[in-house]
Short mmCIF file of C-alpha atoms in Angstrom, two decimals:
data_model
loop_
_atom_site.label_atom_id
_atom_site.label_comp_id
_atom_site.label_asym_id
_atom_site.label_seq_id
_atom_site.Cartn_x
_atom_site.Cartn_y
_atom_site.Cartn_z
CA MET A 426 0.97 20.83 10.68
CA LYS A 427 -2.08 19.29 8.99
CA TYR A 428 -0.32 19.19 5.65
CA ARG A 429 2.89 17.91 7.25
CA LEU A 430 1.03 14.96 8.77
CA LEU A 431 -0.76 14.22 5.53
CA ALA A 432 2.46 14.35 3.60
CA THR A 433 4.12 12.11 6.12
CA SER A 434 1.39 9.61 5.79
CA GLY A 435 1.61 9.85 2.08
CA LEU A 436 5.08 8.59 2.31
CA ALA A 437 3.86 6.03 4.64
CA ALA A 438 2.01 4.74 1.74
CA CYS A 439 5.19 4.54 -0.08
CA LEU A 440 6.42 2.82 2.80
CA ALA A 441 3.65 0.52 2.55
CA LEU A 442 5.59 -1.05 -0.08
CA THR A 443 8.81 -0.60 1.74
CA ALA A 444 7.72 -1.45 5.20
CA ALA A 445 6.46 -4.64 3.88
CA ALA A 446 9.94 -5.29 2.86
CA CYS A 447 11.13 -4.72 6.38
CA SER A 448 9.31 -7.83 7.54
CA SER A 449 9.97 -10.96 5.55
CA SER A 450 7.46 -13.05 7.48
CA PRO A 451 3.84 -12.32 8.45
CA SER A 452 3.40 -11.13 12.02
CA SER A 453 1.10 -13.19 14.16
CA SER A 454 -0.47 -10.00 15.45
CA ALA A 455 -1.45 -9.01 11.92
CA SER A 456 -3.75 -12.02 11.67
CA SER A 457 -2.87 -13.93 8.55
CA PRO A 458 -5.46 -14.15 5.78
CA ALA A 459 -8.01 -16.89 6.21
CA THR A 460 -7.38 -20.11 4.35
CA SER A 461 -10.97 -20.10 3.13
CA ALA A 462 -10.56 -16.96 1.04
CA PRO A 463 -12.82 -16.66 -2.01
CA ALA A 464 -11.59 -18.43 -5.15
CA SER A 465 -11.09 -15.07 -6.84
CA SER A 466 -8.59 -13.94 -4.23
CA ALA A 467 -4.84 -14.56 -4.18
CA PRO A 468 -3.47 -17.46 -2.15
CA ALA A 469 -1.74 -16.28 1.01
CA SER A 470 1.37 -18.26 0.12
CA SER A 471 2.07 -17.03 -3.40
CA GLY A 472 1.36 -14.44 -6.06
CA ALA A 473 -1.84 -15.00 -7.98
CA THR A 474 -2.60 -14.22 -11.58
CA THR A 475 -6.28 -15.17 -11.39
CA ALA A 476 -7.41 -12.67 -8.77
CA SER A 477 -9.88 -10.03 -9.92
CA ASP A 478 -8.82 -6.40 -9.59
CA PHE A 479 -11.57 -3.86 -9.07
CA GLY A 480 -12.20 -0.11 -8.83
CA PRO A 481 -12.41 2.94 -11.15
CA GLY A 482 -8.68 3.61 -10.82
CA CYS A 483 -7.84 0.32 -12.51
CA ALA A 484 -8.65 1.95 -15.85
CA SER A 485 -5.45 4.02 -15.52
CA VAL A 486 -3.24 0.94 -15.26
CA PRO A 487 -1.46 0.00 -18.53
CA LYS A 488 -3.19 -2.75 -20.49
CA THR A 489 0.04 -4.44 -21.55
CA GLY A 490 3.69 -4.59 -20.55
CA ALA A 491 5.49 -4.73 -17.21
CA GLY A 492 3.11 -2.16 -15.67
CA SER A 493 -0.05 -4.08 -16.57
CA PHE A 494 -1.82 -6.36 -14.10
CA THR A 495 -0.37 -9.41 -15.81
CA GLY A 496 3.12 -7.93 -15.85
CA MET A 497 2.98 -6.85 -12.20
CA SER A 498 1.84 -10.29 -11.06
CA THR A 499 5.18 -11.82 -11.99
CA ALA A 500 7.45 -9.23 -10.28
CA PRO A 501 8.16 -8.43 -6.60
CA VAL A 502 6.17 -5.46 -5.35
CA ALA A 503 8.73 -2.61 -5.60
CA THR A 504 9.74 -3.68 -9.10
CA ALA A 505 6.11 -4.10 -10.11
CA ALA A 506 5.22 -0.63 -8.82
CA SER A 507 8.14 0.97 -10.66
CA ALA A 508 6.66 -0.21 -13.96
CA ASN A 509 3.24 1.30 -13.19
CA PRO A 510 2.96 5.04 -14.00
CA VAL A 511 0.08 5.40 -11.52
CA LEU A 512 2.54 4.78 -8.66
CA SER A 513 5.56 6.80 -9.80
CA THR A 514 5.56 9.19 -6.82
CA LEU A 515 5.31 6.30 -4.38
CA VAL A 516 8.23 4.60 -6.08
CA THR A 517 10.29 7.78 -5.70
CA ALA A 518 9.58 7.75 -1.96
CA VAL A 519 10.50 4.09 -1.63
CA LYS A 520 13.83 4.76 -3.34
CA LYS A 521 14.49 7.77 -1.10
CA ALA A 522 14.00 5.57 1.94
CA GLY A 523 16.31 2.91 0.51
CA LEU A 524 13.63 0.24 0.84
CA VAL A 525 13.51 -1.24 -2.66
CA ASP A 526 15.53 -4.36 -1.85
CA THR A 527 13.82 -5.00 1.49
CA LEU A 528 10.43 -4.56 -0.07
CA ASN A 529 11.18 -6.90 -2.94
CA SER A 530 12.43 -9.57 -0.55
CA ALA A 531 9.41 -9.42 1.78
CA SER A 532 7.12 -12.45 1.82
CA GLY A 533 3.34 -12.35 1.84
CA ILE A 534 2.36 -8.74 2.55
CA THR A 535 -0.51 -6.35 1.83
CA VAL A 536 0.34 -2.82 0.75
CA PHE A 537 -2.03 0.16 0.79
CA ALA A 538 -0.35 2.25 -1.91
CA PRO A 539 -1.22 5.92 -2.45
CA ASP A 540 -1.43 6.84 -6.12
CA ASN A 541 0.03 9.96 -7.71
CA ALA A 542 -3.20 11.89 -7.13
CA ALA A 543 -2.95 11.16 -3.41
CA PHE A 544 0.54 12.65 -3.23
CA ALA A 545 -0.60 15.62 -5.34
CA LYS A 546 -2.84 16.65 -2.43
CA ILE A 547 0.29 17.41 -0.39
CA PRO A 548 2.03 20.77 -0.86
CA ALA A 549 5.29 20.25 -2.77
CA ALA A 550 7.42 21.89 -0.06
CA THR A 551 5.97 19.65 2.64
CA LEU A 552 6.39 16.52 0.55
CA ASN A 553 10.01 17.39 -0.21
CA GLN A 554 10.72 17.82 3.52
CA VAL A 555 9.36 14.38 4.29
CA LEU A 556 11.27 12.79 1.42
CA ALA A 557 14.47 14.29 2.80
CA ASN A 558 13.90 12.81 6.29
CA LYS A 559 14.69 9.10 5.89
CA ALA A 560 13.70 8.09 9.43
CA GLU A 561 10.34 9.84 9.27
CA LEU A 562 9.70 8.61 5.75
CA THR A 563 10.35 5.02 6.74
CA LYS A 564 8.02 5.33 9.73
CA ILE A 565 5.24 6.69 7.57
CA LEU A 566 5.75 4.15 4.84
CA THR A 567 5.60 1.21 7.19
CA TYR A 568 2.16 2.38 8.31
CA HIS A 569 0.91 1.35 4.87
CA VAL A 570 2.14 -2.23 5.05
CA VAL A 571 0.56 -5.23 6.74
CA ALA A 572 1.93 -8.75 7.11
CA GLY A 573 -0.14 -11.34 5.26
CA ARG A 574 -2.02 -11.13 1.96
CA TYR A 575 -5.58 -9.92 2.59
CA THR A 576 -8.50 -10.54 0.26
CA PRO A 577 -11.31 -8.05 -0.38
CA SER A 578 -13.73 -10.15 1.70
CA GLN A 579 -11.35 -10.05 4.64
CA LEU A 580 -11.04 -6.28 4.40
CA ALA A 581 -14.82 -5.99 4.27
CA ALA A 582 -15.00 -7.64 7.70
CA GLY A 583 -13.70 -4.37 9.16
CA THR A 584 -11.15 -5.94 11.49
CA PRO A 585 -8.31 -3.53 12.44
CA LEU A 586 -4.97 -4.64 10.99
CA LYS A 587 -1.65 -4.09 12.69
CA THR A 588 0.88 -2.41 10.41
CA LEU A 589 4.63 -2.80 10.37
CA GLU A 590 4.81 0.67 11.91
CA GLY A 591 3.04 -0.71 14.98
CA ALA A 592 -0.31 1.11 14.87
CA THR A 593 -3.41 -0.24 13.15
CA VAL A 594 -5.42 0.66 10.06
CA THR A 595 -9.12 -0.13 9.76
CA PRO A 596 -10.49 -1.39 6.44
CA ALA A 597 -14.19 -1.36 5.65
CA LEU A 598 -16.72 -1.79 2.87
CA MET A 599 -19.01 1.24 2.64
CA GLY A 600 -21.70 0.51 0.09
CA SER A 601 -19.71 -0.55 -2.94
CA THR A 602 -16.52 1.26 -1.93
CA TYR A 603 -13.67 -0.24 0.07
CA GLU A 604 -11.94 2.11 2.48
CA VAL A 605 -8.84 2.09 4.66
CA ASN A 606 -9.17 4.67 7.44
CA SER A 607 -10.33 7.73 5.47
CA ALA A 608 -8.88 6.67 2.11
CA ASP A 609 -10.88 5.09 -0.71
CA VAL A 610 -9.50 2.08 -2.56
CA VAL A 611 -9.48 3.15 -6.22
CA CYS A 612 -7.99 -0.06 -7.55
CA GLY A 613 -7.92 -3.13 -5.34
CA ASN A 614 -6.73 -6.72 -5.20
CA VAL A 615 -3.75 -6.05 -7.49
CA GLN A 616 -1.38 -9.00 -7.32
CA THR A 617 2.42 -8.96 -7.46
CA ALA A 618 4.77 -11.89 -6.89
CA ASN A 619 4.99 -11.24 -3.15
CA ALA A 620 2.18 -8.84 -2.26
CA THR A 621 -1.46 -7.89 -2.64
CA VAL A 622 -1.79 -4.18 -3.38
CA TYR A 623 -4.73 -1.84 -2.78
CA ILE A 624 -4.18 1.52 -4.49
CA ILE A 625 -5.69 4.33 -2.41
CA ASN A 626 -6.50 7.98 -3.10
CA THR A 627 -5.13 9.51 0.13
CA VAL A 628 -1.95 9.05 2.14
CA LEU A 629 -2.51 7.59 5.59
CA MET A 630 -1.28 9.19 8.81
CA PRO A 631 -0.01 7.16 11.78
CA PRO A 632 -1.78 8.10 15.04
CA SER A 633 1.57 8.75 16.68
CA SER A 634 2.64 11.35 14.13
#
């Protein structure tokens, strides 16, 4: 059961991208990003190409091309993720759930996206079961998506954020490491045309699962 929940949450991460798509406008309960966000952060109303990404995992992102930070900043989130090899398993999950179009059409979201290493922690059989259950996959994925584009300083405040799934995730800054629930952010503040992405090293599990 432990692995099943972890796998489910892993997909949730996928969802993160997809769930975001499910809601085209920020939810008032998700508290929109503050208008006084640091200059290095992305504006809440549009994609930003001047935001600073951070974290050891950023070294694995392509330096040039559609999958690079510059390339991703000009594409909607699902399309941007599909060009980044670090997120290939997540992209597979998003496609399985049929959320590519909804995700790309979402407006102003934050996605906590599990990387390939996060999904690799889940037994293959368990992961395949979750990928085959569209309803469960969608539920899990939406747990990784929050309405509004959040900056690193806002995450550091530690305020619980309501996800599209309905439950909340709690970000925090522990020393020099940003966390979301029990997952570490390995590459944060990645900008796409319609979302701010924080790549995490573990799939998240909704409390109701």
